[in-house]
Amino acid sequence: MEAITAVAQDPESDMDCSDNEGFDDYDYYNATEDNDIEQVDPSKTDPEHFEYECLTEEQVERLLNETVEILSNNLQITPSLAKVLLHSHSWAVTSIISKYRSNPDNLLINSKVKPVTTPSTSSTCSRYMTCPVCVSPQVNERFFSLSCLHSFCKDCWTTHFEVQIGQGISTAISCMARECEVLAPEDFVLKHLSRTTMREKFQQYSFQDYVKSHPELRFCPGPNCQVVVRSRELKAKRSVCCQCKTIFCFKCGMDYHAPTDCLTIKKWLTKCADDSETANYISAHTKDCPNCHICIEKNGGCNHMQCYNCKYDFCWMCLGDWKAHGSEYYECSRYKENPNIAHESVHAQAREALKKYLHYYERWENHSKSLKLEAHTLEKLKARINQKVMSGLGTWIDWQYLFTAAALLAKCRYTLQYTYPYAYYMETGPRKELFEYQQAQLEAEIENLSWKIERAETTDRGDLENQMDIAEKRRTTLLKDFLDV
Amino acid sequence: MAALPRRIIKETQRLLQEPVPGISAVPDDSNARYFHVIVTGPEDSPFEGGLFKLELFLPEDYPMSAPKVRFITQIYHPNIDRLGRICLDILKDKWSPALQIRTVLLSIQALLSAPNPDDPLANDVAELWKVNEAEAIRNAKEWTRKYAMDN
């Protein structure tokens, strides 16, 4: 293991030396002895390395309140106004402070705290005023206004806020006057809400808005999960909720999708949702053995198939002879574009486009199905181990490594699945060739691993662990070269 | 049903006493929140000479929520669809409780004078309005003659 790790780092340290003109060498040779391998910075070796923490609602509230306090102390404004400013400026305290120092009016107007035009203060001599909304005359003391000085009666403000909150609006409630965009800050809203349910709803919606506007925070997308993940690295990286274990992309909150980026995966998933019926229809769930034509249903993860009937080894994806896959690279994952496509008719181009899409979709879908069969595969693995132990072939402890192998297989297959949308949207060229080459290598090693797990004996442990290492190396190599976050 | 808010009573009185030129809005006999509206097509627009029937309804939380308005007479307009639904900002996110039935109807009349094909509701109409405005205006005049005159 260690030897391989060291080899994998070689190119990196070489680069460091050349970049820093030997300064690093000096440090390197002076380093104390006990830190040669342990001290490796995981953010350099693991392309998926991501530092984050899971926070509870209370912790997030404390965090937000601390920021609010800093700003309100610094600018000498109410916490409520500070919240409006932070919400509209992605919680960037320092940038708000500097903007305030250079041009406070500009900041307050852009944040909809102050009106665009300074309102004229109309002093009324009469003790009564008519509310423009409910048109009922009332004593002056019942009238309230925001910084824009548009006055409305207390009851109208209350109803306005209740209607807005009923529609799920909280931080974006504005003044009632026509074309007035001045926002109602939290203290103003709460002052006019008497019903506890309304106050609670308002605070709950505001909290959600604050978290959503904070770049370092992301709600766990797991069903009914209240956890908020926090990271200072605002990247599309893999986060795991500590509570419900949901795995998701920190940037977009969708299923983790490396090496594909957030926009591409969204485009791909929309496309699949639109086209899935055709694709499902075309790629049926069963295939015939290419040798004896008996009908085969795939019920496990491995694409290396052996026909029960004629013992022919073939690849489930391309139905070609498995032997042809073993050599330098794995032809099956590579889509061969018709080079004369530009000269073909529109109809032929449409067919070609569909063919191209189906090529990637089938592989995407196939790996997704394999992953869904994971639970089933684990059951089968347990049964097999049980049987081995009962017949005296090793103990339970001897066989535990297979579960680790199965978990790694799932991880690799997951990445492989998300390489297909990436490849689909790539432009033809040397970079795509390199990508598909690495993808093919990863796929080949994954299939080898899957095949070995399904047939492992206690004596094969070394071989299997070696295979695990190779598969994981292929995975990280591909991510290192193509994961761009 | 709860008593009619003072605001609605006041607005209705004013609409009947000082009607807006080219617009009539009369509350229904059985429901004071439902108005029968007639808007005359503005001068120098393809809708000139037409009388367009609309319905207007004040929801329970009016004026905190916008009134619901719909064309009953068929109209060829990029911001009004086949069902008579109107794409107008003040009826949606730009609604303010300070707006009134009167201002809403005036805005609808203004929309007839100045169609906005860049924010379309009826896509085919908006498309034609952008590519071939002359033909679109011919269609609008034709529809006005067919559906908004002599009935």
XYZ file of C-alpha atoms in Angstrom, chain A:
485
model
C 0.000 0.000 0.000
C 2.615 2.504 1.100
C 4.823 1.872 -1.862
C 1.998 2.592 -4.243
C 0.981 5.748 -2.369
C 4.489 7.037 -2.591
C 4.670 6.334 -6.318
C 1.419 8.148 -6.894
C 2.798 11.253 -5.227
C 6.011 11.362 -7.133
C 4.829 13.475 -10.030
C 3.376 16.004 -7.586
C 6.517 16.478 -5.563
C 8.518 16.743 -8.774
C 6.308 19.568 -9.824
C 6.631 21.296 -6.493
C 10.395 21.284 -6.802
C 10.436 22.829 -10.231
C 7.812 25.412 -9.307
C 9.532 26.671 -6.204
C 13.081 26.730 -7.528
C 14.531 24.488 -4.890
C 13.246 26.255 -1.820
C 11.049 23.314 -1.064
C 14.002 20.981 -1.260
C 15.608 22.748 1.596
C 12.522 22.337 3.770
C 12.135 18.792 2.660
C 15.558 17.732 3.766
C 15.235 19.528 7.074
C 11.940 17.900 7.903
C 11.839 15.740 11.005
C 11.801 12.046 10.432
C 8.385 10.981 11.640
C 6.385 12.892 9.045
C 7.234 11.363 5.695
C 3.908 9.778 4.825
C 1.446 10.858 7.512
C 2.016 14.572 6.861
C 0.699 14.424 3.309
C -1.932 17.103 2.832
C -5.148 15.232 1.950
C -6.391 18.195 -0.084
C -3.532 17.563 -2.527
C -3.713 13.773 -2.819
C -7.463 13.216 -2.655
C -9.352 15.167 -5.315
C -12.562 14.626 -3.370
C -11.162 15.873 -0.071
C -13.643 18.251 1.482
C -13.701 19.922 4.857
C -17.130 20.540 6.265
C -19.153 20.242 9.444
C -22.743 19.313 10.203
C -24.625 21.877 12.274
C -27.901 21.749 14.144
C -30.493 24.485 13.805
C -29.329 26.047 17.104
C -25.697 26.062 16.002
C -26.627 27.737 12.719
C -28.691 30.318 14.551
C -25.773 31.076 16.839
C -23.469 31.398 13.836
C -25.856 33.762 12.027
C -26.440 35.825 15.159
C -22.716 36.248 15.689
C -22.402 37.667 12.175
C -25.405 39.923 12.736
C -23.862 41.198 15.948
C -20.537 41.992 14.297
C -22.248 44.031 11.593
C -24.696 45.805 13.872
C -21.923 46.782 16.296
C -19.661 47.893 13.508
C -22.180 50.057 11.675
C -24.217 51.018 14.751
C -27.455 49.744 13.250
C -30.193 47.521 14.671
C -29.670 43.748 14.368
C -32.844 43.672 12.314
C -31.402 46.027 9.677
C -28.119 44.150 9.784
C -30.044 41.011 8.833
C -31.557 42.717 5.785
C -28.092 43.847 4.635
C -26.514 40.442 5.248
C -29.326 38.618 3.487
C -28.995 40.772 0.368
C -25.180 40.542 0.345
C -24.629 36.804 0.844
C -23.503 37.386 4.443
C -20.244 39.021 3.351
C -19.664 41.237 6.413
C -16.393 42.822 5.312
C -17.683 43.774 1.884
C -20.841 45.284 3.440
C -18.741 47.315 5.875
C -16.462 48.649 3.146
C -19.446 49.493 0.927
C -21.047 51.279 3.845
C -17.887 53.255 4.526
C -17.558 54.385 0.910
C -21.214 55.199 0.208
C -23.796 54.374 2.885
C -26.768 55.723 0.910
C -25.927 53.618 -2.096
C -25.701 50.472 0.008
C -28.927 51.135 1.878
C -30.840 51.945 -1.306
C -29.528 48.882 -3.155
C -30.399 46.694 -0.181
C -33.924 48.143 -0.205
C -33.532 49.513 3.305
C -33.945 53.101 2.150
C -36.225 54.377 -0.640
C -34.684 55.551 -3.918
C -36.041 59.067 -3.496
C -36.014 60.744 -0.094
C -39.613 61.019 1.061
C -41.114 64.351 1.968
C -42.126 64.528 5.595
C -45.727 65.620 5.585
C -46.729 66.853 8.973
C -50.444 66.656 9.541
C -52.118 68.974 11.965
C -55.213 66.827 12.283
C -55.447 64.101 14.901
C -56.987 61.749 12.342
C -55.695 60.140 9.166
C -57.299 57.880 6.561
C -55.468 54.660 5.813
C -55.094 54.337 2.023
C -55.635 50.588 2.198
C -58.722 50.162 4.369
C -59.945 53.775 3.817
C -61.023 54.101 7.421
C -60.117 57.264 9.375
C -58.133 56.565 12.537
C -56.095 58.389 15.163
C -52.517 59.219 14.155
C -50.995 56.917 16.762
C -52.293 53.890 14.885
C -50.197 54.677 11.813
C -46.786 53.196 11.089
C -44.335 53.436 8.246
C -40.967 52.146 7.060
C -38.073 54.421 6.085
C -40.059 55.446 2.990
C -42.648 57.069 5.280
C -45.624 55.468 3.497
C -48.089 55.352 6.388
C -50.657 52.615 6.862
C -52.690 51.632 9.862
C -51.609 48.920 12.275
C -54.370 46.483 11.254
C -53.511 46.736 7.556
C -49.842 46.063 8.244
C -50.834 42.986 10.263
C -53.094 41.633 7.508
C -50.477 42.392 4.862
C -47.830 40.453 6.771
C -50.163 37.538 7.476
C -51.122 37.231 3.800
C -47.471 37.372 2.714
C -46.361 34.816 5.310
C -49.265 32.608 4.210
C -47.614 32.567 0.777
C -44.276 31.566 2.275
C -42.754 35.052 1.954
C -40.698 36.372 4.876
C -37.483 38.269 4.143
C -38.932 39.709 0.921
C -42.018 41.442 2.343
C -42.051 45.023 1.137
C -43.952 48.225 1.888
C -47.606 48.297 0.828
C -47.299 51.465 -1.236
C -47.407 51.261 -5.009
C -44.003 50.634 -6.633
C -42.283 50.988 -3.272
C -39.674 48.286 -2.798
C -38.501 49.102 0.722
C -38.296 45.871 2.704
C -39.927 45.359 6.072
C -37.190 44.327 8.519
C -37.752 41.592 11.068
C -38.486 43.819 14.082
C -41.087 45.794 12.132
C -42.863 42.623 11.031
C -42.760 41.006 14.462
C -44.088 44.199 16.088
C -47.251 43.834 14.008
C -47.761 40.107 14.415
C -49.634 39.030 17.514
C -50.548 35.424 16.709
C -47.856 33.003 17.891
C -48.353 30.658 14.921
C -47.700 33.547 12.538
C -44.618 34.696 14.434
C -43.230 31.175 14.432
C -43.923 30.716 10.742
C -42.254 34.027 9.956
C -39.151 33.124 11.933
C -38.994 29.670 10.378
C -39.252 31.009 6.814
C -36.715 33.740 7.532
C -34.293 31.176 8.901
C -34.640 29.139 5.709
C -34.034 32.231 3.592
C -30.952 33.143 5.605
C -29.443 29.676 5.260
C -30.185 29.647 1.527
C -28.540 33.047 1.032
C -25.442 32.065 3.020
C -22.825 30.609 0.659
C -21.158 28.571 3.392
C -24.378 26.845 4.418
C -26.489 24.184 2.740
C -29.551 22.354 4.042
C -29.200 18.567 3.966
C -31.561 17.460 1.184
C -32.516 14.294 3.077
C -36.262 13.937 3.782
C -37.264 15.602 7.100
C -33.611 16.243 7.939
C -32.889 19.525 9.760
C -29.116 19.359 9.475
C -27.213 22.219 7.845
C -23.799 21.494 6.360
C -21.202 24.210 6.584
C -18.016 24.545 4.578
C -15.729 27.446 3.811
C -14.836 25.779 0.527
C -17.725 26.787 -1.727
C -17.316 23.891 -4.116
C -19.257 21.078 -5.756
C -17.872 18.489 -3.381
C -19.146 15.362 -1.672
C -20.865 15.987 1.663
C -22.361 13.297 3.862
C -25.021 14.282 6.381
C -23.948 13.119 9.828
C -27.566 12.540 10.801
C -29.367 10.856 7.914
C -26.258 9.857 5.913
C -27.562 11.414 2.709
C -24.722 11.997 0.250
C -25.007 15.169 -1.776
C -23.155 17.847 -3.672
C -22.413 20.830 -1.432
C -22.877 23.358 -4.206
C -26.189 22.295 -5.725
C -27.621 20.015 -3.032
C -28.415 17.285 -5.566
C -27.004 13.739 -5.562
C -23.200 13.882 -5.663
C -22.111 13.893 -9.294
C -18.297 13.999 -9.748
C -16.699 14.311 -12.276
C -19.691 16.018 -13.905
C -20.355 19.617 -12.829
C -23.617 20.953 -11.346
C -24.969 22.555 -14.522
C -24.164 19.576 -16.719
C -25.729 17.028 -14.398
C -28.879 19.128 -14.212
C -29.014 19.288 -18.000
C -28.417 15.546 -18.236
C -31.069 14.617 -15.657
C -33.633 16.843 -17.378
C -32.778 15.237 -20.689
C -33.103 11.764 -19.196
C -36.448 12.640 -17.625
C -37.688 13.826 -21.019
C -36.274 10.982 -23.059
C -36.408 8.110 -20.617
C -39.505 6.510 -22.099
C -37.873 6.061 -25.492
C -34.660 4.928 -23.893
C -36.455 2.488 -21.638
C -38.360 1.131 -24.564
C -35.241 0.631 -26.631
C -33.070 -0.820 -23.912
C -35.169 -3.605 -22.490
C -34.239 -5.281 -19.251
C -33.199 -8.576 -20.730
C -30.729 -9.574 -23.408
C -30.051 -12.736 -25.369
C -26.814 -14.650 -25.030
C -24.808 -13.721 -28.154
C -23.673 -17.319 -28.494
C -26.657 -19.566 -27.790
C -29.428 -16.906 -27.784
C -30.959 -18.009 -24.528
C -32.719 -15.101 -22.751
C -30.720 -13.687 -19.835
C -31.851 -11.322 -17.100
C -29.075 -9.452 -15.337
C -29.565 -9.847 -11.580
C -26.184 -8.794 -10.197
C -23.721 -5.990 -10.578
C -21.024 -7.407 -12.808
C -20.991 -6.766 -16.549
C -18.838 -9.796 -17.139
C -21.501 -12.366 -17.957
C -21.171 -16.081 -18.214
C -24.067 -17.806 -19.907
C -25.558 -20.497 -17.685
C -26.470 -22.479 -20.708
C -23.369 -22.476 -22.920
C -20.744 -21.006 -20.507
C -19.866 -18.323 -23.057
C -18.160 -15.279 -21.437
C -19.400 -11.982 -22.768
C -19.854 -8.330 -21.893
C -23.375 -7.293 -20.931
C -22.929 -3.831 -22.415
C -21.740 -4.642 -25.914
C -22.481 -8.371 -26.041
C -18.947 -8.898 -27.369
C -16.567 -11.631 -26.318
C -15.206 -10.840 -22.841
C -11.692 -11.847 -23.843
C -11.529 -8.915 -26.218
C -12.065 -6.547 -23.256
C -9.137 -7.703 -21.179
C -6.293 -6.131 -23.100
C -5.010 -2.603 -23.302
C -8.214 -0.734 -23.061
C -11.809 -1.474 -22.708
C -13.491 -0.689 -26.019
C -16.981 -0.978 -24.636
C -17.335 2.392 -22.903
C -16.101 4.332 -25.892
C -18.698 5.697 -28.229
C -17.583 5.717 -31.858
C -18.918 8.746 -33.642
C -19.667 8.403 -37.299
C -16.969 10.610 -38.940
C -19.125 11.459 -41.973
C -21.979 12.806 -39.901
C -21.805 16.353 -41.291
C -22.696 15.096 -44.769
C -25.695 13.058 -43.680
C -29.271 14.205 -43.949
C -31.113 15.825 -41.051
C -32.960 12.602 -40.455
C -29.756 10.620 -40.242
C -28.306 13.257 -37.928
C -31.289 12.921 -35.613
C -30.842 9.169 -35.615
C -27.176 9.593 -34.877
C -27.965 12.011 -32.034
C -30.398 9.519 -30.550
C -27.877 6.732 -30.977
C -25.226 8.790 -29.236
C -27.564 9.659 -26.387
C -28.670 6.051 -25.995
C -25.070 4.890 -25.870
C -24.378 7.084 -22.863
C -27.815 6.674 -21.336
C -27.684 2.873 -21.418
C -24.369 2.860 -19.614
C -25.534 5.474 -17.108
C -28.722 3.535 -16.470
C -26.921 0.212 -16.329
C -24.561 1.320 -13.581
C -27.410 2.943 -11.735
C -29.304 -0.361 -11.826
C -26.204 -2.234 -10.681
C -25.972 0.126 -7.711
C -29.619 -0.428 -6.882
C -28.936 -4.158 -6.841
C -26.268 -3.521 -4.221
C -28.468 -4.578 -1.294
C -29.294 -7.768 -3.119
C -25.617 -8.392 -3.871
C -24.785 -7.895 -0.174
C -27.417 -10.452 0.798
C -25.941 -12.912 -1.645
C -22.483 -12.182 -0.267
C -23.671 -12.821 3.285
C -25.285 -16.112 2.278
C -22.144 -17.204 0.501
C -19.917 -16.323 3.467
C -22.306 -18.111 5.768
C -22.088 -21.206 3.629
C -18.283 -21.028 3.487
C -17.989 -20.634 7.257
C -20.378 -23.540 7.846
C -18.319 -25.792 5.605
C -15.177 -24.892 7.550
C -13.616 -22.535 4.977
C -12.374 -19.769 7.278
C -14.175 -17.878 10.030
C -16.419 -14.838 9.923
C -13.428 -12.619 10.598
C -11.574 -14.045 7.602
C -14.381 -13.028 5.309
C -15.050 -9.483 6.550
C -12.739 -8.026 3.919
C -15.329 -8.865 1.281
C -17.715 -6.293 2.729
C -15.032 -3.621 2.531
C -14.462 -4.681 -1.062
C -18.187 -4.463 -1.826
C -18.359 -0.940 -0.348
C -15.405 0.162 -2.447
C -16.983 -1.391 -5.514
C -20.149 0.650 -4.935
C -18.107 3.840 -4.543
C -16.195 3.208 -7.772
C -19.305 2.276 -9.680
C -20.993 5.460 -8.477
C -18.205 7.615 -9.896
C -18.228 5.569 -13.087
C -21.960 6.169 -13.457
C -21.400 9.934 -13.295
C -18.620 9.824 -15.905
C -21.195 9.129 -18.636
C -23.045 12.464 -18.538
C -19.611 14.124 -18.440
C -18.493 12.283 -21.555
C -21.791 12.923 -23.324
C -21.377 16.704 -23.142
C -17.658 16.675 -23.927
C -16.451 18.007 -27.244
C -14.724 15.502 -29.500
C -10.976 15.879 -29.292
C -7.857 14.647 -27.502
C -9.237 15.548 -24.067
C -12.330 13.476 -24.650
C -10.174 10.631 -25.930
C -8.105 10.778 -22.774
C -11.220 10.899 -20.652
C -12.792 7.915 -22.371
C -9.509 6.037 -22.139
C -9.402 6.582 -18.369
C -13.082 5.835 -18.088
C -12.562 2.558 -19.940
C -9.707 1.659 -17.639
C -11.807 2.403 -14.588
C -14.678 0.396 -16.004
C -12.429 -2.573 -16.738
C -11.011 -2.569 -13.213
C -14.459 -2.237 -11.692
C -15.707 -5.221 -13.649
C -12.661 -7.198 -12.590
C -13.326 -6.281 -8.993
C -16.992 -7.165 -9.245
C -16.141 -10.509 -10.809
C -13.561 -11.262 -8.130
C -15.867 -10.343 -5.249
C -18.563 -12.629 -6.538
C -16.168 -15.558 -6.737
C -13.713 -14.873 -3.902
C -12.172 -17.607 -1.761
C -10.204 -16.991 1.463
C -6.986 -17.675 -0.407
C -7.714 -14.865 -2.884
C -7.610 -12.087 -0.317
C -4.282 -10.632 -1.435
C -5.299 -10.651 -5.058
C -8.617 -9.026 -4.287
C -7.088 -6.326 -2.119
C -4.685 -5.577 -4.900
C -7.613 -5.282 -7.292
C -9.384 -2.937 -4.860
C -6.343 -0.724 -4.767
C -6.075 -0.618 -8.552
C -9.755 0.253 -8.972
C -9.579 3.058 -6.393
C -6.384 4.394 -7.990
C -8.071 4.519 -11.377
C -10.985 6.349 -9.814
C -8.878 8.997 -8.090
C -6.678 9.421 -11.157
C -9.699 10.153 -13.294
C -11.062 12.605 -10.725
C -7.689 14.291 -10.313
C -7.474 14.899 -14.027
C -11.065 15.865 -14.713
C -12.827 16.927 -11.520
C -12.802 20.662 -11.893
C -14.459 22.355 -8.913
